[in-house]
PDB file of C-alpha atoms in Angstrom:
ATOM      1  CA  ILE A  13      20.308  -1.704  -6.132  1.00 55.00           C
ATOM      2  CA  GLU A  14      23.143  -3.909  -4.994  1.00 60.00           C
ATOM      3  CA  ASP A  15      25.846  -5.047  -7.430  1.00 76.00           C
ATOM      4  CA  GLU A  16      23.589  -3.883 -10.292  1.00 84.00           C
ATOM      5  CA  ILE A  17      20.719  -6.102  -9.046  1.00 85.00           C
ATOM      6  CA  LEU A  18      17.412  -4.536  -8.120  1.00 88.00           C
ATOM      7  CA  VAL A  19      16.620  -5.879  -4.637  1.00 91.00           C
ATOM      8  CA  GLY A  20      13.505  -3.854  -3.803  1.00 93.00           C
ATOM      9  CA  PHE A  21      11.027  -1.375  -5.186  1.00 91.00           C
ATOM     10  CA  CYS A  22       7.930   0.602  -4.259  1.00 91.00           C
ATOM     11  CA  LEU A  23       5.368   2.624  -6.147  1.00 88.00           C
ATOM     12  CA  VAL A  24       3.089   5.386  -4.902  1.00 87.00           C
ATOM     13  CA  ASP A  25       0.144   6.526  -6.978  1.00 83.00           C
ATOM     14  CA  GLY A  26      -0.158  10.237  -6.319  1.00 81.00           C
ATOM     15  CA  ARG A  27      -2.598  11.137  -9.070  1.00 75.00           C
ATOM     16  CA  PRO A  28      -5.660  13.046  -7.911  1.00 71.00           C
ATOM     17  CA  PRO A  29      -8.583  10.637  -7.491  1.00 63.00           C
ATOM     18  CA  ASP A  30     -11.571  10.885  -9.784  1.00 61.00           C
ATOM     19  CA  PRO A  31     -13.896  13.319  -7.951  1.00 61.00           C
ATOM     20  CA  SER A  32     -16.954  11.608  -9.435  1.00 61.00           C
ATOM     21  CA  CYS A  33     -16.049   8.350  -7.674  1.00 56.00           C
ATOM     22  CA  LYS A  34     -18.145   7.610  -4.630  1.00 55.00           C
ATOM     23  CA  ILE A  35     -16.551   5.271  -2.085  1.00 52.00           C
ATOM     24  CA  GLU A  36     -19.717   3.197  -1.836  1.00 53.00           C
ATOM     25  CA  PHE A  37     -19.199   2.114  -5.451  1.00 53.00           C
ATOM     26  CA  LEU A  38     -15.663   0.781  -4.997  1.00 52.00           C
ATOM     27  CA  THR A  39     -15.021  -2.786  -6.059  1.00 55.00           C
ATOM     28  CA  PRO A  40     -11.774  -4.747  -6.111  1.00 56.00           C
ATOM     29  CA  SER A  41     -11.525  -4.155  -9.867  1.00 56.00           C
ATOM     30  CA  THR A  42     -11.873  -0.367  -9.576  1.00 56.00           C
ATOM     31  CA  LEU A  43      -9.748   0.177  -6.474  1.00 54.00           C
ATOM     32  CA  ALA A  44      -6.559   1.054  -8.344  1.00 52.00           C
ATOM     33  CA  SER A  45      -8.176   3.882 -10.294  1.00 54.00           C
ATOM     34  CA  THR A  46     -10.375   5.198  -7.483  1.00 55.00           C
ATOM     35  CA  SER A  47      -8.498   4.489  -4.251  1.00 60.00           C
ATOM     36  CA  PRO A  48      -7.657   7.297  -1.844  1.00 64.00           C
ATOM     37  CA  ARG A  49      -4.412   9.041  -2.637  1.00 74.00           C
ATOM     38  CA  PRO A  50      -1.556   8.851  -2.166  1.00 84.00           C
ATOM     39  CA  TYR A  51      -1.799   5.089  -2.545  1.00 83.00           C
ATOM     40  CA  LEU A  52       1.165   2.762  -1.978  1.00 87.00           C
ATOM     41  CA  SER A  53       0.265   0.327  -4.719  1.00 83.00           C
ATOM     42  CA  ASP A  54       3.346  -1.887  -4.890  1.00 88.00           C
ATOM     43  CA  LEU A  55       6.188  -2.874  -2.589  1.00 90.00           C
ATOM     44  CA  GLY A  56       8.579  -5.747  -3.056  1.00 91.00           C
ATOM     45  CA  VAL A  57      11.912  -7.020  -1.827  1.00 92.00           C
ATOM     46  CA  ILE A  58      13.607 -10.086  -3.297  1.00 92.00           C
ATOM     47  CA  PRO A  59      13.668 -13.090  -0.939  1.00 92.00           C
ATOM     48  CA  SER A  60      17.415 -12.982  -0.296  1.00 91.00           C
ATOM     49  CA  HIS A  61      17.134  -9.426   1.056  1.00 91.00           C
ATOM     50  CA  ARG A  62      13.990  -9.714   3.158  1.00 90.00           C
ATOM     51  CA  ARG A  63      13.918  -9.227   6.955  1.00 91.00           C
ATOM     52  CA  GLN A  64      16.794  -6.742   6.758  1.00 92.00           C
ATOM     53  CA  GLY A  65      14.750  -3.538   7.070  1.00 93.00           C
ATOM     54  CA  LEU A  66      14.547  -2.740   3.360  1.00 93.00           C
ATOM     55  CA  GLY A  67      10.744  -2.892   3.291  1.00 92.00           C
ATOM     56  CA  GLU A  68      10.530  -0.388   6.115  1.00 94.00           C
ATOM     57  CA  LEU A  69      13.029   1.905   4.380  1.00 94.00           C
ATOM     58  CA  LEU A  70      10.977   1.739   1.190  1.00 94.00           C
ATOM     59  CA  VAL A  71       7.745   2.563   3.038  1.00 93.00           C
ATOM     60  CA  GLN A  72       9.509   5.445   4.796  1.00 94.00           C
ATOM     61  CA  ALA A  73      10.631   6.752   1.402  1.00 94.00           C
ATOM     62  CA  CYS A  74       7.013   6.619   0.215  1.00 91.00           C
ATOM     63  CA  GLU A  75       5.872   8.416   3.366  1.00 92.00           C
ATOM     64  CA  GLY A  76       8.515  11.094   2.765  1.00 92.00           C
ATOM     65  CA  TRP A  77       7.359  11.514  -0.828  1.00 89.00           C
ATOM     66  CA  ALA A  78       3.767  11.947   0.367  1.00 89.00           C
ATOM     67  CA  ASP A  79       4.759  14.321   3.169  1.00 90.00           C
ATOM     68  CA  LYS A  80       6.710  16.587   0.806  1.00 90.00           C
ATOM     69  CA  ARG A  81       3.552  16.948  -1.261  1.00 86.00           C
ATOM     70  CA  GLY A  82       1.430  17.924   1.723  1.00 86.00           C
ATOM     71  CA  TYR A  83      -0.337  14.617   2.351  1.00 85.00           C
ATOM     72  CA  ASP A  84      -0.815  13.551   5.952  1.00 84.00           C
ATOM     73  CA  LYS A  85      -1.735   9.937   5.149  1.00 82.00           C
ATOM     74  CA  LEU A  86      -0.523   7.139   2.918  1.00 84.00           C
ATOM     75  CA  TYR A  87      -3.038   4.488   1.921  1.00 83.00           C
ATOM     76  CA  LEU A  88      -2.346   0.866   1.040  1.00 85.00           C
ATOM     77  CA  LYS A  89      -3.896  -2.562   0.968  1.00 82.00           C
ATOM     78  CA  VAL A  90      -2.382  -5.909   1.822  1.00 84.00           C
ATOM     79  CA  GLU A  91      -3.880  -9.361   1.784  1.00 84.00           C
ATOM     80  CA  GLU A  92      -4.467 -10.629   5.303  1.00 83.00           C
ATOM     81  CA  SER A  93      -2.711 -13.859   4.321  1.00 90.00           C
ATOM     82  CA  ASN A  94       0.481 -11.855   3.601  1.00 89.00           C
ATOM     83  CA  ASN A  95       1.788 -12.216   7.157  1.00 91.00           C
ATOM     84  CA  PRO A  96       5.150 -10.490   6.555  1.00 91.00           C
ATOM     85  CA  GLY A  97       3.388  -7.546   4.902  1.00 90.00           C
ATOM     86  CA  VAL A  98       0.818  -7.257   7.674  1.00 90.00           C
ATOM     87  CA  ARG A  99       3.585  -7.352  10.307  1.00 91.00           C
ATOM     88  CA  LEU A 100       5.557  -4.695   8.443  1.00 92.00           C
ATOM     89  CA  TYR A 101       2.697  -2.236   8.120  1.00 92.00           C
ATOM     90  CA  GLU A 102       1.265  -2.805  11.592  1.00 92.00           C
ATOM     91  CA  GLY A 103       4.766  -2.504  13.066  1.00 93.00           C
ATOM     92  CA  MET A 104       5.044   0.879  11.381  1.00 93.00           C
ATOM     93  CA  GLY A 105       1.775   2.062  12.921  1.00 91.00           C
ATOM     94  CA  TYR A 106      -0.627   1.442  10.052  1.00 89.00           C
ATOM     95  CA  GLU A 107      -4.144   0.597  11.160  1.00 85.00           C
ATOM     96  CA  ARG A 108      -6.666  -1.805   9.724  1.00 82.00           C
ATOM     97  CA  THR A 109      -9.662  -0.298   8.008  1.00 78.00           C
ATOM     98  CA  LYS A 110     -12.516  -1.817   6.082  1.00 69.00           C
ATOM     99  CA  LEU A 111     -13.523  -0.891   2.587  1.00 60.00           C
ATOM    100  CA  PRO A 112     -17.134  -1.088   1.443  1.00 49.00           C
ATOM    101  CA  TRP A 113     -16.782  -4.235  -0.607  1.00 42.00           C
ATOM    102  CA  ALA A 114     -18.733  -7.437  -0.392  1.00 43.00           C
ATOM    103  CA  ALA A 115     -18.263  -9.082   3.013  1.00 43.00           C
ATOM    104  CA  ARG A 116     -16.266 -11.939   1.520  1.00 44.00           C
ATOM    105  CA  ASP A 117     -13.666  -9.424   0.266  1.00 43.00           C
ATOM    106  CA  VAL A 118     -13.546  -6.971   3.166  1.00 39.00           C
ATOM    107  CA  ASP A 119     -12.151  -9.370   5.725  1.00 40.00           C
ATOM    108  CA  LYS A 120      -9.241 -10.268   3.472  1.00 39.00           C
ATOM    109  CA  ARG A 121      -7.838  -6.746   3.381  1.00 40.00           C
ATOM    110  CA  LEU A 122      -5.748  -4.698   5.768  1.00 44.00           C
TER     111      LEU A 122
END
């Protein structure tokens, strides 16, 4: 928050996943409720404050939250067309994985 204006935010879903969910049944519409946890589901920085390191600080805060709870990984997804997001996460050491969705959807995810 700067001068009472919210300039960035992030959200981590740390709820335990549904144990009855099998990864082979994941679809884009069920990802939010069945994704691996902890799951960084939202991250945003307003345009005037981008490219100043705030996104990285927010991700680091999420990683710290996960670490304090004993998690050794933080999961996320980003559209491949979101070049700034892809650069951010890859620059922080995140690796591309593929989810078992239809081929037309898999290649669009990081």
